[in-house]
Short mmCIF file of C-alpha atoms and ligand atoms in Angstrom, two decimals:
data_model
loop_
_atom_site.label_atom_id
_atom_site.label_comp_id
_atom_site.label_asym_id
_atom_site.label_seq_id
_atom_site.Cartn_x
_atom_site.Cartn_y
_atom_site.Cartn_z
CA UNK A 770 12.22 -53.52 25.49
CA UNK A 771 11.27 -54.47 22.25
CA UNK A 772 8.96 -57.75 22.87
CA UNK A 773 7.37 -56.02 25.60
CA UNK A 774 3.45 -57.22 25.74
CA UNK A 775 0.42 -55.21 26.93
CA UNK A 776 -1.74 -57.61 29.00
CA UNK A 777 -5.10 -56.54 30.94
CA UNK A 778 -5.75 -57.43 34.48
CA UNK A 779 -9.51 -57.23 34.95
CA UNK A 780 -11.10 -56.70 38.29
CA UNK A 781 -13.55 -59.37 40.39
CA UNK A 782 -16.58 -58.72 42.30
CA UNK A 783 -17.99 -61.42 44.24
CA UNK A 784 -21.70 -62.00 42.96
CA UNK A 785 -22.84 -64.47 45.92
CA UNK A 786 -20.02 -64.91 48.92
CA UNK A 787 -21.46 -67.32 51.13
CA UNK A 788 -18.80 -68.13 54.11
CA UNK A 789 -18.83 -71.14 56.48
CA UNK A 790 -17.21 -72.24 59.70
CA UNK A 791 -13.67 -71.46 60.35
CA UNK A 792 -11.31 -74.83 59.34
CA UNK A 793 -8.46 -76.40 61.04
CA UNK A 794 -6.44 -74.38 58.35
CA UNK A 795 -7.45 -71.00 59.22
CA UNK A 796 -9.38 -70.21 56.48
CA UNK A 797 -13.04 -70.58 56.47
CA UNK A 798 -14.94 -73.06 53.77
CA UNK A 799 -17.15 -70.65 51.46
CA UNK A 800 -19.30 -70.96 48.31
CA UNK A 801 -18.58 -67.71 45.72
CA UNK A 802 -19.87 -67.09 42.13
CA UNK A 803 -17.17 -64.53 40.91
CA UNK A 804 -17.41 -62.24 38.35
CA UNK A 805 -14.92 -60.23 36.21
CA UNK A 806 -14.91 -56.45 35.60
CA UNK A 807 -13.92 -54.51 32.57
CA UNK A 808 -11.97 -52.13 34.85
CA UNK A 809 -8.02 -53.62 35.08
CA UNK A 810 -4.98 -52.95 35.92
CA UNK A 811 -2.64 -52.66 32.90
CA UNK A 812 0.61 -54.75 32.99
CA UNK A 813 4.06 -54.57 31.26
CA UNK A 814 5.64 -57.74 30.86
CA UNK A 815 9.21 -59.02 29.18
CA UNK A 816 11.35 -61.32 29.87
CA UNK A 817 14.44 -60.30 32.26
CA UNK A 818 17.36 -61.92 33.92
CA UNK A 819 15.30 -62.23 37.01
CA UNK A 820 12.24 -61.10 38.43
CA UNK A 821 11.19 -57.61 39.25
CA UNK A 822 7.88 -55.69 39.52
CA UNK A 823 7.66 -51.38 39.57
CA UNK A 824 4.44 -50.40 40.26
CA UNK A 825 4.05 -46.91 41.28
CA UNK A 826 1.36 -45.70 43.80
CA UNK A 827 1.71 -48.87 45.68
CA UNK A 828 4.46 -48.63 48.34
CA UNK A 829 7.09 -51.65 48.25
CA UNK A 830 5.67 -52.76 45.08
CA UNK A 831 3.62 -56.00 43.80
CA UNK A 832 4.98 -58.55 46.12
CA UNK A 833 2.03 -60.90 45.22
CA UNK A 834 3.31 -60.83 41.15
CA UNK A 835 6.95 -61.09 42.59
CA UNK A 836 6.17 -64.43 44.42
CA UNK A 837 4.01 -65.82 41.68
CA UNK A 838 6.74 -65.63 38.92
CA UNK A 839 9.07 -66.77 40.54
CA UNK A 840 7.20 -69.69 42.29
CA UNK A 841 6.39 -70.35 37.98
CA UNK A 842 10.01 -69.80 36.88
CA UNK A 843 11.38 -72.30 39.78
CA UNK A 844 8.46 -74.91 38.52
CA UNK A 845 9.07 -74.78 35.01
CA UNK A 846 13.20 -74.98 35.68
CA UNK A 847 13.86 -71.58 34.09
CA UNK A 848 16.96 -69.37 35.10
CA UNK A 849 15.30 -67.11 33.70
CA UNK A 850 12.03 -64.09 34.91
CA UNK A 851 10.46 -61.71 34.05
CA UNK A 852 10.04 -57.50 34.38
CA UNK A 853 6.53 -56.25 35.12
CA UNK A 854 5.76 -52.99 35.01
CA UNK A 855 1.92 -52.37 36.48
CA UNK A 856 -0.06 -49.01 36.07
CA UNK A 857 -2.63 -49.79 38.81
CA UNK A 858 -6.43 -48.71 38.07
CA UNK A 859 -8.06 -51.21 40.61
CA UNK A 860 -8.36 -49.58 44.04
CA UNK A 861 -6.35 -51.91 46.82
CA UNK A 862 -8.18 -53.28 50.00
CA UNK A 863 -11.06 -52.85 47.77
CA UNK A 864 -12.51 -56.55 47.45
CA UNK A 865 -12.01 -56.56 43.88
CA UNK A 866 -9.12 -58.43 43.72
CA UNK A 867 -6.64 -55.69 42.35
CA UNK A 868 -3.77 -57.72 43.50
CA UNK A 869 -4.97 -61.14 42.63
CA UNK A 870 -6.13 -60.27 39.16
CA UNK A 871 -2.36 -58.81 38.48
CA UNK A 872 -0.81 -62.45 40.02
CA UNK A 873 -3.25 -64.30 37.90
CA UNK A 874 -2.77 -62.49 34.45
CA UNK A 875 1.00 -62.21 35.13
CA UNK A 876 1.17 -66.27 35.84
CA UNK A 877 -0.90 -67.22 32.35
CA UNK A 878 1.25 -64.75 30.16
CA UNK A 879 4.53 -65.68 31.46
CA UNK A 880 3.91 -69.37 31.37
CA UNK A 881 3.52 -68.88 27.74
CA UNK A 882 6.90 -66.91 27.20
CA UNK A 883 8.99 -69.91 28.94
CA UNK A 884 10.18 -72.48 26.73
CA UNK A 885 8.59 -75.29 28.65
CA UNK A 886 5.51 -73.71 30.26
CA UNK A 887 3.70 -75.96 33.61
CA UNK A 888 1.18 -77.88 32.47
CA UNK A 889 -2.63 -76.18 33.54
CA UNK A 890 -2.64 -78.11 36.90
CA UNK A 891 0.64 -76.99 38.06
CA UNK A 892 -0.49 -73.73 37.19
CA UNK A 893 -3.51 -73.68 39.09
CA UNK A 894 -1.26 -74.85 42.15
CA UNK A 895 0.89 -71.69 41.87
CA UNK A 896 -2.04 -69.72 41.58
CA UNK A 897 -3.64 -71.29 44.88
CA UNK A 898 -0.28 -70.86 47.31
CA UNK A 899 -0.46 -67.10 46.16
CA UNK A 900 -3.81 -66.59 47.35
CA UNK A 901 -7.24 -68.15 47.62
CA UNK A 902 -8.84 -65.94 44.51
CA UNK A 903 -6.22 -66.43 42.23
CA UNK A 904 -7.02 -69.90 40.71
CA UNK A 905 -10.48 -68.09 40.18
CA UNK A 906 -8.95 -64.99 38.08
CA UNK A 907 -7.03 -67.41 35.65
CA UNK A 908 -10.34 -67.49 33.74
CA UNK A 909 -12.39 -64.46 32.10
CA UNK A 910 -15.17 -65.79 32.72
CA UNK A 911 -17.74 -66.27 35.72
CA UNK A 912 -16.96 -68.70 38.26
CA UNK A 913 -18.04 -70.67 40.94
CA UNK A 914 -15.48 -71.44 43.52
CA UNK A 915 -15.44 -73.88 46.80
CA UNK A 916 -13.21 -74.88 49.50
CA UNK A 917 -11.32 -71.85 50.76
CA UNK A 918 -11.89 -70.49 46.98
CA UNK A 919 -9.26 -72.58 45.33
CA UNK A 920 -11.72 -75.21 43.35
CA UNK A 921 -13.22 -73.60 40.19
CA UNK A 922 -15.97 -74.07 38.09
CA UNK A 923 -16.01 -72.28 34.92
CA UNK A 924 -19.81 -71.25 34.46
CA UNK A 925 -19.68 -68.99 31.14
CA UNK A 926 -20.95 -65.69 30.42
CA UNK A 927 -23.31 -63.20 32.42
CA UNK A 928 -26.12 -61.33 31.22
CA UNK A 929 -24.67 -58.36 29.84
CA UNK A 930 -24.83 -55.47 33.14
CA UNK A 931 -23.06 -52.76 34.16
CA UNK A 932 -22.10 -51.54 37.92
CA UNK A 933 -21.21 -48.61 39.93
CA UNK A 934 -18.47 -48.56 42.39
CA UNK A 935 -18.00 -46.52 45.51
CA UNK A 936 -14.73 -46.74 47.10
CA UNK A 937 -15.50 -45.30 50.96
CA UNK A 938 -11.24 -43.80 50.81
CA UNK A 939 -10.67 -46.64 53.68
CA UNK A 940 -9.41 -49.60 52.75
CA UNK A 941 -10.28 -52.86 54.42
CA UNK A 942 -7.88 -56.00 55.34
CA UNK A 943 -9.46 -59.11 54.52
CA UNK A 944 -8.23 -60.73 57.33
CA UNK A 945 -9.80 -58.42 60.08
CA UNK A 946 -13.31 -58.68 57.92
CA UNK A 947 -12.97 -62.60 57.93
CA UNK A 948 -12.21 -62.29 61.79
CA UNK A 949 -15.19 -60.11 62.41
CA UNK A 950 -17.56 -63.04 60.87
CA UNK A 951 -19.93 -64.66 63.05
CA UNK A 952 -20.79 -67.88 60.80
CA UNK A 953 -24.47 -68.82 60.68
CA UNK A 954 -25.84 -72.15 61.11
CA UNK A 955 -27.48 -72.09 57.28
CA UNK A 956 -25.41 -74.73 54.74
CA UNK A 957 -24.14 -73.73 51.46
CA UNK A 958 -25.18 -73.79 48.76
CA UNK A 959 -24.26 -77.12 47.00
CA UNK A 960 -24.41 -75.64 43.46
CA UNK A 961 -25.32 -71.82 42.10
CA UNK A 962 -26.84 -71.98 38.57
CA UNK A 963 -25.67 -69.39 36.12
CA UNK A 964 -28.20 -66.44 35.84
CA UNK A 965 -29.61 -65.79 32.58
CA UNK A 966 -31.77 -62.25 32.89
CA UNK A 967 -30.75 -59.58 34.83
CA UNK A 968 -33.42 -59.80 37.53
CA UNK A 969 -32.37 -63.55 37.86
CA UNK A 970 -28.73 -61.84 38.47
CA UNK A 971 -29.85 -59.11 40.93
CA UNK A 972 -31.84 -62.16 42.65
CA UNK A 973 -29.15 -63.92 43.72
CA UNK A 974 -26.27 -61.02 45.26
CA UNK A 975 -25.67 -61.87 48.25
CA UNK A 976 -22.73 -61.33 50.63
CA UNK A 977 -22.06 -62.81 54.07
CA UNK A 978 -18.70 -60.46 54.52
CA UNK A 979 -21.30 -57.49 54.09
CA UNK A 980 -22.22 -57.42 57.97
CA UNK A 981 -18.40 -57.72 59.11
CA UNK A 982 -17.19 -55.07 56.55
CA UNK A 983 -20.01 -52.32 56.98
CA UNK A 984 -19.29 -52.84 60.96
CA UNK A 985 -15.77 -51.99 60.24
CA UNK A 986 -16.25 -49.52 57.83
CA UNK A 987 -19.91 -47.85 58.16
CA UNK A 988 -19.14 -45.88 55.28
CA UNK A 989 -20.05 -48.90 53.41
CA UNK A 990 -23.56 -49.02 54.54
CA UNK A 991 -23.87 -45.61 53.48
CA UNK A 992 -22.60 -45.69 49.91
CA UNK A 993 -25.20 -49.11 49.49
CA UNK A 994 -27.99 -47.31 50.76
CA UNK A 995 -26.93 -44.52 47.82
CA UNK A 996 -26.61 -46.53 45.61
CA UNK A 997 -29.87 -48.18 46.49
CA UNK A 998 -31.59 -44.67 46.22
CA UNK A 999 -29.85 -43.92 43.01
CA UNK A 1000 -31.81 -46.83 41.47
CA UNK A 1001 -29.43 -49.62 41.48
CA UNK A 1002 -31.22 -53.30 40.99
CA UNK A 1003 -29.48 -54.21 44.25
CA UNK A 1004 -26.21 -52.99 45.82
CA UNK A 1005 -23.89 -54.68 48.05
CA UNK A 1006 -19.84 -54.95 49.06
CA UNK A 1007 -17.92 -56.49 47.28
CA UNK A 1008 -15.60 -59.61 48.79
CA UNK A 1009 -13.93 -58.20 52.09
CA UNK A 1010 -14.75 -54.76 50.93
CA UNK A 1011 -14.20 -51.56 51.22
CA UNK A 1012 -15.64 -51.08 47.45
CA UNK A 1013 -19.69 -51.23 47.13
CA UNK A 1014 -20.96 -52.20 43.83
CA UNK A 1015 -24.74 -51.62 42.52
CA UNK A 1016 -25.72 -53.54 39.71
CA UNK A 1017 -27.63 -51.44 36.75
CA UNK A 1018 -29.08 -52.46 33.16
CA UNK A 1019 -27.53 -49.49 31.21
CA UNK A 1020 -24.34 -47.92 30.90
CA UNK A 1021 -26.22 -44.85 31.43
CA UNK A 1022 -28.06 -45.32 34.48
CA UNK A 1023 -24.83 -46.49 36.40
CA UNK A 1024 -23.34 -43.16 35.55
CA UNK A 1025 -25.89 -41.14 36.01
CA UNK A 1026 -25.86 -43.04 39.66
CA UNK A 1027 -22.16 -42.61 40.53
CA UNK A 1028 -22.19 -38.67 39.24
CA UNK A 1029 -24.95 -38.45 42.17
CA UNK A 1030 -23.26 -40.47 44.76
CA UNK A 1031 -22.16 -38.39 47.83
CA UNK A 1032 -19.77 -40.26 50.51
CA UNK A 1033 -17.63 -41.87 47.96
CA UNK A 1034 -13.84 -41.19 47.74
CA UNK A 1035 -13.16 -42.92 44.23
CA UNK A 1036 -16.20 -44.14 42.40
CA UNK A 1037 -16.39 -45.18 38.90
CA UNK A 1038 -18.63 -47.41 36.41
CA UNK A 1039 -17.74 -50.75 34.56
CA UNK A 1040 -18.54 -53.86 32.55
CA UNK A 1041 -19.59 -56.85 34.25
CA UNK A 1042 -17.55 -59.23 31.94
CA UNK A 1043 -13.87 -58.88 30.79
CA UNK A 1044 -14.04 -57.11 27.73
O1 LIG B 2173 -5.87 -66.61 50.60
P1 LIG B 2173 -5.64 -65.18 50.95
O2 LIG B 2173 -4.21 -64.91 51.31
O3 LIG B 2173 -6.13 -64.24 49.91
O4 LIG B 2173 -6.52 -64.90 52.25
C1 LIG B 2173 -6.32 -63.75 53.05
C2 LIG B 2173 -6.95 -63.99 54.40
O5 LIG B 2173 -8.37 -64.05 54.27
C3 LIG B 2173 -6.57 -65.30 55.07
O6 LIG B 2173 -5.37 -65.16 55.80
C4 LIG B 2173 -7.77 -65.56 55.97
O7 LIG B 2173 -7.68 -64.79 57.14
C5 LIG B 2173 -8.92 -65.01 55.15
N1 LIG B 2173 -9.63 -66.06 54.38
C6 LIG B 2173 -10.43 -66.95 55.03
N2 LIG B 2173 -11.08 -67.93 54.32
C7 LIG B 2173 -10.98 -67.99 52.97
C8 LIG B 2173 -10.17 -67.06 52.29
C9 LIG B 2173 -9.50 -66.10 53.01
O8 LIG B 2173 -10.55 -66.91 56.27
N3 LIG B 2173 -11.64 -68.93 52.31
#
């Protein structure tokens, strides 16, 4: 275990999530400017005779980081794998892309350790056929991604904020919250400019799973309105939920926010940036 490497998986909230009509594909055509956490998931990761992935707390393992190294390995014509070891922070069924983040930071270390690594755009392909917010969580910084997630625009940096999140104890399956959505006859957006204050930031959240996911969970609703009342700059859920996220200018006020929040089963405060 002696070239083991300590990588960081960083947590996602969606900023803006605007959803269109279903497709022919079964997903549905959205518009979402995603933004990375500090929280993360830490990962272990050598190189083994073939893949595996232990990852305590979650039952039957990482099967997303399982498929997405070896869907790399069988690209790049390696024999080869890899061992991951994951010590999960990032609540799952939360909306904040716990799983995705690990797929997506496993896939851009690993494809360094082989001896001929996929070039970028084969990369991005794995990262797609894993899941739709993958391709987006190859990048630390914000993005803003189309079609059923999979095309990404690398915007740069966010004003620096911090956030609160309230975990209701329930999680939520993206699936049934996609399911749930009624789309509405407004167009997308055709292009989301990259805030540069913080009220420009709090301007623009906006979530069109929110009505789906606080129907299913209600829980949600309550833990915005909290965090509302706790002075957050705006509050909201985050992706498919169950996690709500309120958006604050100080370290300080976002804890003083959370230590007040009632309703919340795990709650904690973070970055908005990988750091
Ligand atoms: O791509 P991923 O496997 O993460 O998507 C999970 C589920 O979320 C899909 O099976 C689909 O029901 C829903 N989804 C969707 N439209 C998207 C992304 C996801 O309907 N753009």
């Amino acid at each position: 275990m002696d070239d083991v490497a300590i990588i960081r998986a960083c947590a996602k909230v969606n900023l803006v999530l605007r959803v269109g009509p279903l497709r022919p594909d079964g997903y549905h055509e959205l518009v979402t400017l995603i933004a990375r956490l500090s929280l993360a998931d830490i990962l272990l990761i050598d190189r083994a005779e073939r893949t595996t992935v232990s990852c305590p707390g979650l039952p039957g393992g990482d099967t997303l980081v399982t498929r997405a190294l070896e869907l790399l390995c069988e690209s790049a014509g390696s024999d080869g794998g890899f061992h991951v070891h994951i010590d999960k922070r990032i609540p799952h069924g939360a909306g904040l892309g716990g799983g995705s983040a690990d797929a997506a930071a496993a896939l851009r270390f690993a494809n360094e350790l082989l001896p001929t690594p996929v070039i970028p755009a084969e990369l991005v392909r794995i990262a797609a056929a894993i899941g739709s917010d993958v391709p987006a969580l190859l990048h630390d910084e914000a993005t803003l991604c189309r079609g059923r997630g999979e095309q990404v625009e690398v915007l740069g940096e966010l004003p620096r904020a911090y956030v609160a999140l309230a975990h209701p104890g329930r999680p939520l399956a993206t699936r049934d919250v996609y399911r749930r959505y009624q789309p509405e006859a407004r167009p997308l957006p055709a292009a989301i400019a990259l805030p540069q204050t913080l009220d420009e930031l709090a301007a623009l959240i906006e979530n069109d799973l929110a009505v789906p996911a606080e129907q299913l969970e209600p829980a949600c609703a309550e833990l915005r309105l909290g965090l509302l009342e706790a002075g957050a700059r705006t509050a909201a859920v985050s992706g498919s939920g169950s996690v709500v996220f309120g958006l604050f200018a100080t370290e300080q006020e976002a804890e003083g926010a959370i230590a007040n929040l009632a309703g919340a089963a795990w709650k904690t405060t973070s970055t908005l940036g990988a750091r």
